[in-house]
Short mmCIF file of C-alpha atoms and ligand atoms in Angstrom, two decimals:
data_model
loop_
_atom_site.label_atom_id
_atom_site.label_comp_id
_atom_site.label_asym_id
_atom_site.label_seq_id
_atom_site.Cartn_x
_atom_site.Cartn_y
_atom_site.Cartn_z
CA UNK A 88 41.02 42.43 25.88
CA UNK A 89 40.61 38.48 25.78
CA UNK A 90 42.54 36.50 28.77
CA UNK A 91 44.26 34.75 26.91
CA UNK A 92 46.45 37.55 25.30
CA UNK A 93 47.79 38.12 28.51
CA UNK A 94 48.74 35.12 28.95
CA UNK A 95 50.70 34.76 25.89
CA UNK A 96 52.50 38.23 26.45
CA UNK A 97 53.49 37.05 30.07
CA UNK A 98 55.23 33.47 29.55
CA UNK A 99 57.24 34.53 33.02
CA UNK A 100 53.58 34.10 34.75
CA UNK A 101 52.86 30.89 32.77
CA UNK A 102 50.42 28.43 35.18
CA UNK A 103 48.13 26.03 35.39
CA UNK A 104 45.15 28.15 36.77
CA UNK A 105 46.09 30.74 33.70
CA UNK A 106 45.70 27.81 31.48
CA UNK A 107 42.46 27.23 33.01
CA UNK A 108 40.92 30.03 32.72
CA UNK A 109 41.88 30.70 29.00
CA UNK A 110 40.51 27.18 28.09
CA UNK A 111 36.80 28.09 29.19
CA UNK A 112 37.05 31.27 27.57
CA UNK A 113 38.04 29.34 24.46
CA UNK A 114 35.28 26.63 25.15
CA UNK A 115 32.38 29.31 25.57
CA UNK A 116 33.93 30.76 22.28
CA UNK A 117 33.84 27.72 20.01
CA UNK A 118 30.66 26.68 21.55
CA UNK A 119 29.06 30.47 20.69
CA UNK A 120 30.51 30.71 17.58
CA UNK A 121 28.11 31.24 14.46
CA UNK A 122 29.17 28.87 11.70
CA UNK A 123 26.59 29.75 9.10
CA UNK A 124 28.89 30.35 5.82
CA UNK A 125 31.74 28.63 4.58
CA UNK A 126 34.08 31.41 5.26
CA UNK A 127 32.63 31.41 9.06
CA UNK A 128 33.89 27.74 9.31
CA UNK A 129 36.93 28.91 7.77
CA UNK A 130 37.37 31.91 9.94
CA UNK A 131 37.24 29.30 12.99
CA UNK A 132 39.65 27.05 11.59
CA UNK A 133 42.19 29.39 11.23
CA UNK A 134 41.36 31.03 15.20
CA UNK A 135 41.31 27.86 16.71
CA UNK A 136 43.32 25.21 15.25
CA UNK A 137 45.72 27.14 12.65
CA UNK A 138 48.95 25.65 12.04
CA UNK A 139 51.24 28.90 12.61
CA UNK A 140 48.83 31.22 14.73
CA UNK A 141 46.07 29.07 15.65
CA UNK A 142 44.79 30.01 19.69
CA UNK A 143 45.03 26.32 20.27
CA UNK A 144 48.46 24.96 18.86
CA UNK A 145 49.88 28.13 20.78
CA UNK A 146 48.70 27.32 23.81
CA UNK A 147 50.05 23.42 23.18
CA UNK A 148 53.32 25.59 22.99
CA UNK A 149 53.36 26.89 26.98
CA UNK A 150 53.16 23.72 28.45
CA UNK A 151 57.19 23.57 28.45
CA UNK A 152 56.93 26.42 30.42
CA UNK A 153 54.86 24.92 33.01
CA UNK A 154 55.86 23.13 36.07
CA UNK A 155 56.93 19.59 35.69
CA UNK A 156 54.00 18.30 37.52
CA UNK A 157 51.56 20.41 35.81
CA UNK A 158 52.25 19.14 32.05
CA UNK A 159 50.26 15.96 32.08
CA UNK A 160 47.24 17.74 33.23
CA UNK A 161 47.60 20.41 30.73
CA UNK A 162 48.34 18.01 27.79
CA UNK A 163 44.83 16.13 28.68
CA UNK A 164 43.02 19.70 28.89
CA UNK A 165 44.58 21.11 25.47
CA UNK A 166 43.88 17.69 23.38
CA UNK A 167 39.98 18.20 25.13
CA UNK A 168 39.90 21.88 23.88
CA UNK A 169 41.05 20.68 20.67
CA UNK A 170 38.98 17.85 19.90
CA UNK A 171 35.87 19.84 20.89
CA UNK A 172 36.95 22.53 18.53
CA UNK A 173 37.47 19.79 15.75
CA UNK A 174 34.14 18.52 16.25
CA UNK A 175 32.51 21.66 16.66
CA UNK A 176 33.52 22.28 12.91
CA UNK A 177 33.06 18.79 11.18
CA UNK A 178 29.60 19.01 11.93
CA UNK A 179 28.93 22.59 11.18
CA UNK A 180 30.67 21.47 7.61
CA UNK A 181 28.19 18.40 7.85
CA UNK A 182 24.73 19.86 8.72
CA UNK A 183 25.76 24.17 7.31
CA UNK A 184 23.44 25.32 10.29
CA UNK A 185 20.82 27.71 8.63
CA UNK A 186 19.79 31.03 9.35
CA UNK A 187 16.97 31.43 11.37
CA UNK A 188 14.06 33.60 9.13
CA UNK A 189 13.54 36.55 11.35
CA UNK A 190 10.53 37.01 12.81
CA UNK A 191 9.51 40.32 11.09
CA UNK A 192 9.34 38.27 7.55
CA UNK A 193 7.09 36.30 9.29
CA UNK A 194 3.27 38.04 9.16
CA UNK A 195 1.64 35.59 12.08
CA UNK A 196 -1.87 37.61 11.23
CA UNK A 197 -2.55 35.53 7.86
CA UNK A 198 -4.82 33.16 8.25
CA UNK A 199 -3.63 29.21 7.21
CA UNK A 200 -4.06 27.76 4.30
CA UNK A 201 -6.88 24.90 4.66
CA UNK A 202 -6.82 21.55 2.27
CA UNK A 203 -10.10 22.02 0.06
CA UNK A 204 -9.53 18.36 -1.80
CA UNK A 205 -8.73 15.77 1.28
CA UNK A 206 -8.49 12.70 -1.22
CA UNK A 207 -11.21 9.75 -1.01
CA UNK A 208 -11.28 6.13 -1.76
CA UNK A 209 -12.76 4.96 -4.95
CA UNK A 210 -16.05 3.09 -3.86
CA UNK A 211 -14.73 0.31 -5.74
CA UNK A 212 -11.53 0.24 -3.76
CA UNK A 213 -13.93 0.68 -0.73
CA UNK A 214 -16.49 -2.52 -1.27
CA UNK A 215 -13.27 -4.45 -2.51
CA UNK A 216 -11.24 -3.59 0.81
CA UNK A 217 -14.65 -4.48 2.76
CA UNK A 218 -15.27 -7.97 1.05
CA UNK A 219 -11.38 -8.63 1.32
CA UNK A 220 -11.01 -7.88 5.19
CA UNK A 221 -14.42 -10.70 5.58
CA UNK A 222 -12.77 -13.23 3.62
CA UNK A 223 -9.40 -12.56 5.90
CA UNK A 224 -11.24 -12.72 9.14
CA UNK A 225 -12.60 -16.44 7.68
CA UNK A 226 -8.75 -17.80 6.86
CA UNK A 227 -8.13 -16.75 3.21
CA UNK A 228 -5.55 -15.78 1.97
CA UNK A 229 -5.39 -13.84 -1.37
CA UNK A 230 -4.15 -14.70 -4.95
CA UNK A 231 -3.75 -13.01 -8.26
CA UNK A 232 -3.35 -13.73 -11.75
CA UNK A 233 -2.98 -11.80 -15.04
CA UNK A 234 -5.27 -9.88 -16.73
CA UNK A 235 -4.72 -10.93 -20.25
CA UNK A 236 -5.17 -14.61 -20.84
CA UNK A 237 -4.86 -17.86 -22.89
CA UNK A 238 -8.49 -19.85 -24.07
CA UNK A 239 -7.39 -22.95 -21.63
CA UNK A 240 -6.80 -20.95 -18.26
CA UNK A 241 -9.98 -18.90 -18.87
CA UNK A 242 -12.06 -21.64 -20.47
CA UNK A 243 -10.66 -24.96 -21.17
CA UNK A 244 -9.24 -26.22 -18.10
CA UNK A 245 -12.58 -24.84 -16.41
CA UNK A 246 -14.28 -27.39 -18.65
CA UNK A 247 -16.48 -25.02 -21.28
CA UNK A 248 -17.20 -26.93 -24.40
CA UNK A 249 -15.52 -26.14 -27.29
CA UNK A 250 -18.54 -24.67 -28.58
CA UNK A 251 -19.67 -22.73 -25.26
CA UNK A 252 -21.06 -19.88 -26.52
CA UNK A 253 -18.82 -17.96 -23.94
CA UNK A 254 -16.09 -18.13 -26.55
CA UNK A 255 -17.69 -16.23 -28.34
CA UNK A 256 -16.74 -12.68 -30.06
CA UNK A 257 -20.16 -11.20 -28.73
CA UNK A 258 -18.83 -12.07 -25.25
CA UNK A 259 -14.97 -12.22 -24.60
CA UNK A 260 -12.94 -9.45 -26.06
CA UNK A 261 -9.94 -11.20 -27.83
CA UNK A 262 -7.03 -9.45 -28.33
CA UNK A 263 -5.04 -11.75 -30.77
CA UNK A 264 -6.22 -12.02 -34.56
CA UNK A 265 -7.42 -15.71 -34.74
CA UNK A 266 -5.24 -18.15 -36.51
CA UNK A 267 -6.16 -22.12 -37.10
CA UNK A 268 -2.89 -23.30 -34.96
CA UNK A 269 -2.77 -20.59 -32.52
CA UNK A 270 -4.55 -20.71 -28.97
CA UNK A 271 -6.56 -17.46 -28.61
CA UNK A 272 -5.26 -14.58 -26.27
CA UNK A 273 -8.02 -12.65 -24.67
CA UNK A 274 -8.92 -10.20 -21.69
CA UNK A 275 -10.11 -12.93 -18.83
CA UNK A 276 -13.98 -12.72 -18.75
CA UNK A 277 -13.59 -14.08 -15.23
CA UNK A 278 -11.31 -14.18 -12.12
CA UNK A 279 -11.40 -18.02 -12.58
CA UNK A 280 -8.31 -18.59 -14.17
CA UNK A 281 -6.97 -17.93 -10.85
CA UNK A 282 -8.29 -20.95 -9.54
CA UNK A 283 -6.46 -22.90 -12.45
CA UNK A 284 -3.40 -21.10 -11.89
CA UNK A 285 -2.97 -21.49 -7.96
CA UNK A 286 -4.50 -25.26 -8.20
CA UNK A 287 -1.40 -26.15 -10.77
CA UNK A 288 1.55 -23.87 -8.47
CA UNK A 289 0.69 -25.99 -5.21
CA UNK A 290 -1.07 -28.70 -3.72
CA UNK A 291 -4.16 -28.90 -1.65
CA UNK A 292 -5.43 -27.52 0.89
CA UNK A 293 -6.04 -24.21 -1.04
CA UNK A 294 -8.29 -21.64 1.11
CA UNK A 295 -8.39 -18.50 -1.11
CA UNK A 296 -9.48 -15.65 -2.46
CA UNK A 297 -8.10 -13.71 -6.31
CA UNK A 298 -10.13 -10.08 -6.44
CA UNK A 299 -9.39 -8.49 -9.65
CA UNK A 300 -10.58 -6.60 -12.83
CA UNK A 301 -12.70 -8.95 -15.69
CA UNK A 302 -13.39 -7.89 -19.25
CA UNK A 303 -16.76 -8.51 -21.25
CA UNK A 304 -17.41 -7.49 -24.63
CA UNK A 305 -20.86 -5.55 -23.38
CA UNK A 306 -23.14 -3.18 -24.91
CA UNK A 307 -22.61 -0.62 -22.55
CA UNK A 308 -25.36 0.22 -20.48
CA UNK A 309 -26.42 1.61 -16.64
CA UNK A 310 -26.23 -1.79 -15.50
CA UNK A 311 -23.52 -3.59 -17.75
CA UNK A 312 -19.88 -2.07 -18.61
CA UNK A 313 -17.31 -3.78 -20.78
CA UNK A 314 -14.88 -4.05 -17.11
CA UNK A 315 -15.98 -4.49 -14.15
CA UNK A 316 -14.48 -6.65 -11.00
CA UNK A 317 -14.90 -9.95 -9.31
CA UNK A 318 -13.61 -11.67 -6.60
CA UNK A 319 -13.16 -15.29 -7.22
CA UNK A 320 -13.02 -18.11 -4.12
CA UNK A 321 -11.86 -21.27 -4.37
CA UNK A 322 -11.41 -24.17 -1.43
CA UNK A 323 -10.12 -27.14 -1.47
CA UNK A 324 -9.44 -30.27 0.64
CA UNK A 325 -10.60 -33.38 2.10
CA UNK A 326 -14.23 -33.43 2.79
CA UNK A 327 -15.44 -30.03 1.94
CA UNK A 328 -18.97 -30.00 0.79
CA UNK A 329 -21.83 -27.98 -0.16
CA UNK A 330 -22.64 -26.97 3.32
CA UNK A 331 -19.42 -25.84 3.63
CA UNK A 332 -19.79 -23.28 0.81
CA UNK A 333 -23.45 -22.11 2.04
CA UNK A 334 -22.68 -21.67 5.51
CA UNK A 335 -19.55 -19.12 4.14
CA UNK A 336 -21.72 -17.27 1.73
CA UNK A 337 -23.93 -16.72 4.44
CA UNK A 338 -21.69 -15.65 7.13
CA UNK A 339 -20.28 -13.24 4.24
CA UNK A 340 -23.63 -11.76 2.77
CA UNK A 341 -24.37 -11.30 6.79
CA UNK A 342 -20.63 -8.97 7.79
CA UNK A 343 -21.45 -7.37 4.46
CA UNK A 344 -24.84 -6.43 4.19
CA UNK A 345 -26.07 -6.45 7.76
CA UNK A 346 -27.51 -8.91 9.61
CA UNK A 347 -31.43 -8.74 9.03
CA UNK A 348 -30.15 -9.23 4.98
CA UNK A 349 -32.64 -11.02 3.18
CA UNK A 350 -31.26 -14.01 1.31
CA UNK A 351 -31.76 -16.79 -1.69
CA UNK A 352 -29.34 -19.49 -2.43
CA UNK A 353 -30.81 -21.18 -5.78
CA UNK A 354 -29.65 -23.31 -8.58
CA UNK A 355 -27.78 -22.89 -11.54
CA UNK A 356 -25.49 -23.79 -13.87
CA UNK A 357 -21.77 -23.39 -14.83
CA UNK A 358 -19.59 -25.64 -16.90
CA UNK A 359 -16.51 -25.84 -13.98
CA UNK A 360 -18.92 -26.26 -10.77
CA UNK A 361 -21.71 -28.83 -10.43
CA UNK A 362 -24.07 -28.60 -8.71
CA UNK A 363 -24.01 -24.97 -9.13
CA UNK A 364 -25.91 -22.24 -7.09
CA UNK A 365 -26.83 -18.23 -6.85
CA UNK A 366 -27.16 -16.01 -4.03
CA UNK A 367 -29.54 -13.37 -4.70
CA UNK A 368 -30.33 -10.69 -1.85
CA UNK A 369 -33.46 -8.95 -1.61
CA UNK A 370 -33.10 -5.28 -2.38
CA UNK A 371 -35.87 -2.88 -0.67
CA UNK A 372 -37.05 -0.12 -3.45
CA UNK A 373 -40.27 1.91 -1.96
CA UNK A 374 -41.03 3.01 -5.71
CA UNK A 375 -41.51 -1.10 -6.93
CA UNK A 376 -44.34 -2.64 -7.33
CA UNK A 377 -43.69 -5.69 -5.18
CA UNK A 378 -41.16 -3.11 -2.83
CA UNK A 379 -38.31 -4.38 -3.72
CA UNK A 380 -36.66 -7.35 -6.03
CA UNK A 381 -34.28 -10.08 -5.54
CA UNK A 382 -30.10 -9.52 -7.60
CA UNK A 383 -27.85 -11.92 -8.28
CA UNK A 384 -24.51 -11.58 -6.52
CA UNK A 385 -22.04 -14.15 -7.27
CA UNK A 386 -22.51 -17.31 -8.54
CA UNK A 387 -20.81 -20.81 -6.97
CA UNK A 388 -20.78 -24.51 -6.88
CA UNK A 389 -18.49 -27.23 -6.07
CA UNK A 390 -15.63 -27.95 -8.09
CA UNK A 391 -16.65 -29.95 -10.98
CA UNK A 392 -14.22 -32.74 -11.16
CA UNK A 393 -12.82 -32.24 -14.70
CA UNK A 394 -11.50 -29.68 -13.55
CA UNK A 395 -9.51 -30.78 -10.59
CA UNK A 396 -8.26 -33.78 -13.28
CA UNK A 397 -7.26 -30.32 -16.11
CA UNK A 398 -4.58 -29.49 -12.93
CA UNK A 399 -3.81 -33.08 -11.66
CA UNK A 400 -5.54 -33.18 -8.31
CA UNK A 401 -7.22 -36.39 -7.41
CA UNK A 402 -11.03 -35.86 -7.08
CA UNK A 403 -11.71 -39.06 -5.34
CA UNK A 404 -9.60 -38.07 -2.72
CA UNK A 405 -10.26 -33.73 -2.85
CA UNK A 406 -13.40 -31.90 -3.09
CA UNK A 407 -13.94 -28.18 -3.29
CA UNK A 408 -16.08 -25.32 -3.97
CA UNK A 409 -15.53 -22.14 -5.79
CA UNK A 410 -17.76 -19.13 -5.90
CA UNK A 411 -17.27 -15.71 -8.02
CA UNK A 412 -18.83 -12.60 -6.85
CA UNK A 413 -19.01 -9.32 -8.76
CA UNK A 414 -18.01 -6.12 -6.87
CA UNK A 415 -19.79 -3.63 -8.72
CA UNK A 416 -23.25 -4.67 -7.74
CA UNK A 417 -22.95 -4.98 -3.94
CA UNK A 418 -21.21 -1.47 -4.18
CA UNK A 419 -24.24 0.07 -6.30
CA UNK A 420 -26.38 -1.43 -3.47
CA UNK A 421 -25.00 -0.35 -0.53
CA UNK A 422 -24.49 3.14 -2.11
CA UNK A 423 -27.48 3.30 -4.00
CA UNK A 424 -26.02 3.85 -6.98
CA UNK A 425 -28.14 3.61 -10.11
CA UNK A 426 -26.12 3.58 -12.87
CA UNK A 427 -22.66 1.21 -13.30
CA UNK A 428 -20.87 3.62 -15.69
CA UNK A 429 -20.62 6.29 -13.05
CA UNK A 430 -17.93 4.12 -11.24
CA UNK A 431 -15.65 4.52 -14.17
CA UNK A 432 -16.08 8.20 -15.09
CA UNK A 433 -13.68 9.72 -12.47
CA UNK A 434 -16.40 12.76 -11.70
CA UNK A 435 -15.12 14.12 -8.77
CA UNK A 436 -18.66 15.41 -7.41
CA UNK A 437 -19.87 11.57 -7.70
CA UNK A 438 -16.28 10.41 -5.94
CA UNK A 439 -15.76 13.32 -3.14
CA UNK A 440 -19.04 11.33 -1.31
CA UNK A 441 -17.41 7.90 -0.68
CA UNK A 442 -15.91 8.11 2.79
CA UNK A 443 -15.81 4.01 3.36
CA UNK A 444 -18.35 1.36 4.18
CA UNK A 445 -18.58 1.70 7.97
CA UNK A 446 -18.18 -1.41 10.39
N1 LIG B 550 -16.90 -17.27 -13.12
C1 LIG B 550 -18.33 -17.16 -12.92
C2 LIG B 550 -18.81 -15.87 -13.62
O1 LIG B 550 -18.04 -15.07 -14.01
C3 LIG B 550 -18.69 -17.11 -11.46
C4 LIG B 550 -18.37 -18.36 -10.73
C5 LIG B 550 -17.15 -18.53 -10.12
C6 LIG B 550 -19.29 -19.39 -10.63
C7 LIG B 550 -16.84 -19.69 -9.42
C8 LIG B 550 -19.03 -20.54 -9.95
C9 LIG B 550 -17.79 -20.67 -9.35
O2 LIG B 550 -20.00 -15.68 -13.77
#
């Protein structure tokens, strides 16, 4: 027999230390109480805080019967008791607690179940990430720009002839059918449109660099696919000079390939950079003849300044070099890779061995 039923037979014996004692029995009830179903909660509603025959409201009932200077007391403990069973039951209708799974469902003797495909970066993703986090440690920051272009970001503006043989349907893969007053829409066949772009949103200084994915209209071949990517630099300020862009490419082809990297900086040409200049790196190969050969990595040059007029920057006042690198290249040399289309085939034996391009 609960305390408290004697308690409520015996109004005549009605006192504070009764009320007591019936209060923590009520606590350690509530506070026990399992409140897994709905009709549990329910169930504890009715016990506890029921209008007609609730344990609570009943006992809210005795305090008349108490002494005078006892009421107070007993008012504070009963509004306690019944906020705690309140509470107790909003958040058991909140968060339903949920039965525990008992342990004999449980076999603890199988063994675990082990990941067999851990995921891996795309050695693409990899050399990009690598040549990014360089660039970053040097101050620059990075740009973008679309995909799909118009004939002056990716070739007017960078000052190709109208006849440049770049234009051409053997090399840029339009995707627009070509009309006498319309401007040709085409995959970009370089990331420099993103130099045009960035040079017309701001003003100078510009300190950056736009990686991204470039479209050729290539026979396809182990060393030439019809996308590949590039990452494109551009600076521009007072001052800047070829030194400038040497001394960068060096300190790059150095964090990237290692420091004993073999190097050639030699001329070239491009329409938007003069004078214009290729890195090449030496790459060691016991079975050639000469033990090795020299590859082209990126090509650069300073700003030509037709094309700082094409975006309204002064060139008497600004001068600025640009270089465009390919990513596919340093990746197949790092990795030894000796064939271009197995970057794009998604063959997960060839892409389970990339675990990153340490240091
Ligand atoms: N856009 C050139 C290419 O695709 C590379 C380049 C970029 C050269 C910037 C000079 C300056 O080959």
């Amino acid at each position: 027999m609960q305390v408290w039923r004697v308690f409520f037979c015996s109004k005549m014996n009605t006192s504070l230390e009764k009320l007591k004692t019936t209060a923590a029995n009520i606590t350690e009830e509530i506070c026990s109480a399992k409140l897994t179903t709905a009709s549990d909660r329910e169930a504890f509603r009715i016990r506890f805080l029921g209008q007609k025959r609730g344990l609570i409201t009943h006992l809210f009932k005795e305090i008349p019967h108490l002494p005078k200077e006892d009421r107070r007391f007993a008012g504070q403990l009963l509004n306690a008791l019944r906020k705690e069973a309140q509470t107790t039951l909003d958040s058991a209708n909140q968060n339903p607690p949920v039965d525990p799974i008992s342990l004999s469902e449980i076999d603890l003797t199988l063994p675990g179940r082990r990941n067999q495909w851990p995921g891996s970066r795309h050695p693409i993703t990899l050399a990009l990430s690598k040549i990014t986090d360089i660039f970053h440690r040097m101050g620059f920051t990075i740009a973008e720009g679309p995909e799909m272009e118009d004939d002056w970001h990716n070739f007017t503006a960078l000052n190709f002839p109208k006849d440049h043989p770049a234009r051409d349907m053997q090399d840029t893969l339009f995707i627009d059918e070509q009309s006498p007053d319309q401007p040709r829409i085409m995959m970009r066949t370089h990331t420099s449109p993103v130099q045009i772009r960035t040079m017309m949103a701001g003003e100078p200084p510009f300190r950056l660099i736009a990686p991204g994915r470039v479209y050729r209209n290539e026979t396809i071949t182990y060393k030439s696919y019809c996308l590949f990517h590039q990452v494109e630099g551009l600076v521009v300020d007072e001052g800047i000079t070829m030194a400038d862009l040497k001394d960068t490419l060096y300190r790059f082809a150095r964090a990237f390939f290692g420091e004993d990297v073999k190097l050639r900086y030699r001329s070239s040409f491009f329409p938007f950079t003069e004078p214009s200049a290729e890195l090449d790196i030496w790459w060691d190969l016991s079975d050639h003849p000469d033990g090795g050969r020299w590859m082209e990595i990126l090509g650069s040059g300073m700003v030509h300044p037709n094309v700082l007029k094409a975006v309204g920057i002064d060139p008497e006042r600004y001068t600025g070099y640009a270089f465009g690198m390919g990513v596919e290249r340093p990746a197949m040399l790092h990795y030894d890779i000796k064939d271009i289309r197995l970057f794009y085939e998604n063959d997960v034996r060839f892409l389970a061995q990339f675990q990153g391009i340490p240091g």
